[in-house]
CSV table of C-alpha atoms and ligand atoms in Angstrom, one decimal:
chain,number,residue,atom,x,y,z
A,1,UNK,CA,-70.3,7.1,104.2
A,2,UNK,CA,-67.6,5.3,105.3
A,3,UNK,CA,-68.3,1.7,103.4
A,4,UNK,CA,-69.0,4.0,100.1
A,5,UNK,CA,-65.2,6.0,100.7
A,6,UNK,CA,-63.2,2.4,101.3
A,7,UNK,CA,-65.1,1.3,98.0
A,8,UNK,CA,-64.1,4.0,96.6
A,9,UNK,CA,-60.4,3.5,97.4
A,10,UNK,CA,-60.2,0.0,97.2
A,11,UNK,CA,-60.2,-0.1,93.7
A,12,UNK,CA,-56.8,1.9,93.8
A,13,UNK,CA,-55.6,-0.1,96.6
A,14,UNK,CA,-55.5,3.9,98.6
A,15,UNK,CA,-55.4,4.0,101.9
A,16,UNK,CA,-58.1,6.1,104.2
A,17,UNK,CA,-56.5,8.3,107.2
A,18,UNK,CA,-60.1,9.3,108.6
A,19,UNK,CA,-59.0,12.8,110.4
A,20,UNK,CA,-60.6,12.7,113.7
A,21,UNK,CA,-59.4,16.3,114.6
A,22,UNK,CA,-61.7,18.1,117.2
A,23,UNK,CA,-64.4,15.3,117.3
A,24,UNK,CA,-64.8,13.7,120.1
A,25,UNK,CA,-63.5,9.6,121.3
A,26,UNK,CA,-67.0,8.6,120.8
A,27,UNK,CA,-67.5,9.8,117.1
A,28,UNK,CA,-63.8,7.9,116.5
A,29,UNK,CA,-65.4,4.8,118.1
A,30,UNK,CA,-68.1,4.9,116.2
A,31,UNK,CA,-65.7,4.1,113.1
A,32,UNK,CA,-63.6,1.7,114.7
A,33,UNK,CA,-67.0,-0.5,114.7
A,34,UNK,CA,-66.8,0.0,111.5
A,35,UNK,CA,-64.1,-1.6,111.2
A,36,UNK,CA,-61.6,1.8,110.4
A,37,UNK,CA,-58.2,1.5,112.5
A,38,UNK,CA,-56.1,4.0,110.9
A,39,UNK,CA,-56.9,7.7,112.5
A,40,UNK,CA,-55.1,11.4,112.1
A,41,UNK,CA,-54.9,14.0,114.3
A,42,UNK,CA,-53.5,17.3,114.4
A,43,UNK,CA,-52.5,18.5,117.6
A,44,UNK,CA,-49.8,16.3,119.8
A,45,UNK,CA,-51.9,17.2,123.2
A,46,UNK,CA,-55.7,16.1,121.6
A,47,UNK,CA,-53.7,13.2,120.0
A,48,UNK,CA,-52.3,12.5,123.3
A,49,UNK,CA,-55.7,12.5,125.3
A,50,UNK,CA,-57.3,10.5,123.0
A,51,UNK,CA,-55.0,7.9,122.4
A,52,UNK,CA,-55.0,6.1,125.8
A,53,UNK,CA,-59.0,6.2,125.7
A,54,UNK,CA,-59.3,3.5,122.7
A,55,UNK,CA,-58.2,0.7,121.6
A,56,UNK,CA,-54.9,-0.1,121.4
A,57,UNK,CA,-55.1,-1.4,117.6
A,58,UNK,CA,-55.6,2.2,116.5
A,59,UNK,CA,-52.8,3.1,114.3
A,60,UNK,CA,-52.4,7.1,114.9
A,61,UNK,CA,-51.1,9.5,112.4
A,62,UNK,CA,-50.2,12.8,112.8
A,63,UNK,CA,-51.1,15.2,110.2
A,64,UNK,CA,-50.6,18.4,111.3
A,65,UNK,CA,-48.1,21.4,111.9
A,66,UNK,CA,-45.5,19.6,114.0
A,67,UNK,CA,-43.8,21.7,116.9
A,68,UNK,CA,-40.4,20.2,118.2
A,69,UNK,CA,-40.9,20.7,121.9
A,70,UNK,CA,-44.4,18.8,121.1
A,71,UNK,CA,-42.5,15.3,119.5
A,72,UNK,CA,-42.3,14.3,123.2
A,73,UNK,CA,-45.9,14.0,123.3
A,74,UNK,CA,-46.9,11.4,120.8
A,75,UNK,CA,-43.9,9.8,120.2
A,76,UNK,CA,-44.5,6.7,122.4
A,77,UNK,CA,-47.3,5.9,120.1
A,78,UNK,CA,-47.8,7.3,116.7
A,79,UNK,CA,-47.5,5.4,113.9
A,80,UNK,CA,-46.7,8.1,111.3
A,81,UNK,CA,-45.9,11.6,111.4
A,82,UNK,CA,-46.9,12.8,108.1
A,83,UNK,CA,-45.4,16.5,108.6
A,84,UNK,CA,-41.9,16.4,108.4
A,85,UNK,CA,-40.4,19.9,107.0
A,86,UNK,CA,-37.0,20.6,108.4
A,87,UNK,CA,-33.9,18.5,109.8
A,88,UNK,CA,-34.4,19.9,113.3
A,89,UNK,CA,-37.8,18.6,113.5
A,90,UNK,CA,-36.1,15.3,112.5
A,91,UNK,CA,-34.0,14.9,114.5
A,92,UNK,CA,-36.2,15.4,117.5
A,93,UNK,CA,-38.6,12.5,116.1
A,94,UNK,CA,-35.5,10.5,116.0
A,95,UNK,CA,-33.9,11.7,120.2
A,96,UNK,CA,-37.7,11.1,121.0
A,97,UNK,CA,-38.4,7.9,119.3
A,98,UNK,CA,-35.1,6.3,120.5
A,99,UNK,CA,-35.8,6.7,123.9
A,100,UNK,CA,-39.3,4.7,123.8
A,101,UNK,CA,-37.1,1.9,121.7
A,102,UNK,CA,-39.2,2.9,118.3
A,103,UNK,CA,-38.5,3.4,115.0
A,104,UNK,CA,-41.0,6.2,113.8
A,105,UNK,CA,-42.1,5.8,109.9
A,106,UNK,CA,-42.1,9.5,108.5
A,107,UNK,CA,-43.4,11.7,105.5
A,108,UNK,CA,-41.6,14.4,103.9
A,109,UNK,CA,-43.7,17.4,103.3
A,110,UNK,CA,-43.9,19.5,100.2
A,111,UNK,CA,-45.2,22.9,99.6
A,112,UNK,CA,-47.1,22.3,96.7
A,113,UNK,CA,-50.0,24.8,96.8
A,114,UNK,CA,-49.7,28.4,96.1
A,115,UNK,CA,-51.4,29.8,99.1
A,116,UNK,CA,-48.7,31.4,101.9
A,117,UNK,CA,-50.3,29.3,104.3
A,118,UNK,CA,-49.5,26.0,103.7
A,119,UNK,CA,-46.1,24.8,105.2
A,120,UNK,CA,-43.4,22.1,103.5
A,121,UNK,CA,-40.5,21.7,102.2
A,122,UNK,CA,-39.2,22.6,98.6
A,123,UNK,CA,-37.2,19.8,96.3
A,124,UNK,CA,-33.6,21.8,97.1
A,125,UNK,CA,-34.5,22.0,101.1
A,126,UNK,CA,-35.4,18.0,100.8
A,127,UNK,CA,-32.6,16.9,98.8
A,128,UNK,CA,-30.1,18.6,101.3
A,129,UNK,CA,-32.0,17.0,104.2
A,130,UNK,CA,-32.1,13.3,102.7
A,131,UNK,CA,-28.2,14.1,101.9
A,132,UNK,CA,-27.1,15.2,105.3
A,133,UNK,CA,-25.0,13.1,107.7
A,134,UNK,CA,-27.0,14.0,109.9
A,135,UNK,CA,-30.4,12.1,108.5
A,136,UNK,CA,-27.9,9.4,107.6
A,137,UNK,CA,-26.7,8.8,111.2
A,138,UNK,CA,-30.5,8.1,112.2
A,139,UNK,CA,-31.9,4.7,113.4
A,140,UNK,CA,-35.4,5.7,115.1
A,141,UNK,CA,-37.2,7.1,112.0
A,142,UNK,CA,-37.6,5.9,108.4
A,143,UNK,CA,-38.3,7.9,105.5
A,144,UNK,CA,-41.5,6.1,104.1
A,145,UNK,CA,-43.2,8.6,101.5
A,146,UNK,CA,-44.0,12.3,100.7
A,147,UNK,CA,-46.9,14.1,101.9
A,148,UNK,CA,-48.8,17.4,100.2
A,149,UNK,CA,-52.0,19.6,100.4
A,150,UNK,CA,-53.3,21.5,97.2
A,151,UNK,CA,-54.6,24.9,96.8
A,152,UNK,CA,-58.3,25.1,98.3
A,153,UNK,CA,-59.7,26.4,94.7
A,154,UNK,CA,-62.3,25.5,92.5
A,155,UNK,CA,-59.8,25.4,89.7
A,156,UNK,CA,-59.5,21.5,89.4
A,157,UNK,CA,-56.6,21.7,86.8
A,158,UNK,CA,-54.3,23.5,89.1
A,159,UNK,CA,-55.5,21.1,92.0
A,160,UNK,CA,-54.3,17.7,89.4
A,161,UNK,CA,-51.1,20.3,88.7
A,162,UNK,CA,-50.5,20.5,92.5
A,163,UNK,CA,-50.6,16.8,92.9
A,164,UNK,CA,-48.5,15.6,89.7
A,165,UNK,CA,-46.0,17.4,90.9
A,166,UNK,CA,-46.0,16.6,94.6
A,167,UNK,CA,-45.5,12.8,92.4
A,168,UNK,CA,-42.9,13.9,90.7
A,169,UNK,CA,-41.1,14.9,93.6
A,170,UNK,CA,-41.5,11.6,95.1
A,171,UNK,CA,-40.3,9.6,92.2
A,172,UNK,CA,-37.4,12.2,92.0
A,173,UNK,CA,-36.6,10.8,95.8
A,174,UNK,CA,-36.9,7.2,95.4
A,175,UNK,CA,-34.6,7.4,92.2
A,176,UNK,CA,-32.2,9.1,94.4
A,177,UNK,CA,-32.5,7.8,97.9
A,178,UNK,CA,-34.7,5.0,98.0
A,179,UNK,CA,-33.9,3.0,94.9
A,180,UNK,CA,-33.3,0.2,97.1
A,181,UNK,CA,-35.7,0.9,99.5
A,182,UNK,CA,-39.3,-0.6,98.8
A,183,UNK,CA,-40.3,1.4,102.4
A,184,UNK,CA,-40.1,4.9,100.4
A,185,UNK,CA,-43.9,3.9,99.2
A,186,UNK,CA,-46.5,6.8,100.3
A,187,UNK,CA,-47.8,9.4,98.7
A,188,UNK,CA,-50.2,11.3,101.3
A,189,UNK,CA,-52.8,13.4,99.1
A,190,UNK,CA,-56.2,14.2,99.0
A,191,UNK,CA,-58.9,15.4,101.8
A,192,UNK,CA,-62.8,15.7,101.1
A,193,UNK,CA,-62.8,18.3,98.9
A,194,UNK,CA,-60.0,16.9,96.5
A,195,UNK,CA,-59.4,12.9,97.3
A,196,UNK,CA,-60.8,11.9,93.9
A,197,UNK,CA,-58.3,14.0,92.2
A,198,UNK,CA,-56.0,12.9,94.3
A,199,UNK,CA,-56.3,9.4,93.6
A,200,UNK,CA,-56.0,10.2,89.7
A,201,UNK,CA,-52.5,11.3,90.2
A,202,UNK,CA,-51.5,8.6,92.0
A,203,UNK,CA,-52.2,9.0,96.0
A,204,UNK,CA,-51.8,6.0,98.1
A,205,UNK,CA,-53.3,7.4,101.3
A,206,UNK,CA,-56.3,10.1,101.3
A,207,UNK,CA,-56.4,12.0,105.0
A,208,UNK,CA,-60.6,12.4,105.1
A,209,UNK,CA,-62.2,14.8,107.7
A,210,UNK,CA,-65.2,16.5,107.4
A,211,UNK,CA,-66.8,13.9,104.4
A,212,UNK,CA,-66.8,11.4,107.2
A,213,UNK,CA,-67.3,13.2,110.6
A,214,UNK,CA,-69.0,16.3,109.4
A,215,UNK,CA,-68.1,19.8,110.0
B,1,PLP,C1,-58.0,18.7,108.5
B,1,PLP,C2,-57.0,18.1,107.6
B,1,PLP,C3,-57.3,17.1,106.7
B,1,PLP,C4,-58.8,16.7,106.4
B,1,PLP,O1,-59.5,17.7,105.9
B,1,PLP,P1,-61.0,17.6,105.4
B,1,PLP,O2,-61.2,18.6,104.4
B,1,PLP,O3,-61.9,17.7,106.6
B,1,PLP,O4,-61.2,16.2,104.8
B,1,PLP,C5,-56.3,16.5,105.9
B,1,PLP,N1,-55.1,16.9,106.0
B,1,PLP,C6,-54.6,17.8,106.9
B,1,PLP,C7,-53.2,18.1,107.0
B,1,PLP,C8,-55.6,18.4,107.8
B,1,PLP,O5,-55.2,19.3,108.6
């Protein structure tokens, strides 16, 4: 499964996040011979456990709902956070990655489904963020793309809707923020049930679970 996805996505130039949530260091390391080295997780203390039990060229992104008090977990390590939704969560990536000597590449993310479950940020809330002295006055994260997640629906239109826009918003961004800043590159979309449409509007990195591990 795994040659057929990077196929797949090499033809795009998209990059594959293979979500190793809740499987075990043994199904991850059965990838890594594969040759995969880029792996999400979404929970700071199962991130944390499994980190020191592979090898160190693993780059580790986190994926998921992103407490504050839980920064202080993975921030030694991770190589993306892909979950950013308010300034205070910022801002603790930042206290946390200065004190390991990092700089901590981050996503901005958007609401973009319709579902009440599905946290992120709106275009007004991110704006005021990127404008803040605060964000300004930051040197241990960088601001390196946008991530989303669609409605889970079998209507595929609103699904390509859902991601358009979440491209919009990032071209919005760079135009505003970033125009000199070839680092505001990533658009984070697509999982196993929605990747290819994902790739159709533009993803450059597809977070892939249960297509690769199973269920
Ligand atoms: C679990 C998860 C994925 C992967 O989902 P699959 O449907 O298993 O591919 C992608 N992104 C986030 C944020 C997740 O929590």
């Amino acid at each position: 499964m795994l040659q057929q996805l990077l196929r797949e996505l090499q033809l795009t130039s998209t990059k594959l996040v293979a979500v190793s949530k809740t499987h075990p260091v043994s199904a991850i390391e059965e990838l890594y011979k594969q040759g995969q080295r880029l792996f999400g997780e979404n929970r700071p203390k199962e991130m944390a456990e499994k980190y020191p039990q592979l090898p160190g060229d693993i780059e580790w992104h986190f994926i998921g709902h992103l407490q504050s008090s839980n920064v202080k977990y993975i921030a030694s390590f991770v190589g993306m956070i892909h979950s950013v939704e308010s300034l205070s969560l910022l801002q603790e990536i930042n206290r946390q990655a200065a004190k390991h000597g990092r700089v901590i590449p981050c996503l901005l993310q958007f609401k973009i489904a319709m579902e009440e479950s599905k946290y992120g940020l709106d275009m007004p809330a991110a704006e005021a963020l990127l404008s803040s002295d605060a964000f300004r006055q930051m040197k241990n994260v960088r601001m390196a793309g946008v991530m989303g997640m669609a409605t889970f629906t079998e209507d595929k239109e609103q699904i390509h809707r859902e991601f358009r826009q979440l491209k919009q918003y990032f071209e919005m961004l760079r135009a505003k923020f970033f125009q000199n800043d070839p680092g505001f590159c990533e658009i984070s979309m697509g999982m196993s049930g929605d990747y290819r449409i994902a790739i159709e509007e533009g993803s450059t990195m597809v977070r892939i679970g249960s297509l690769l591990f199973g269920r």
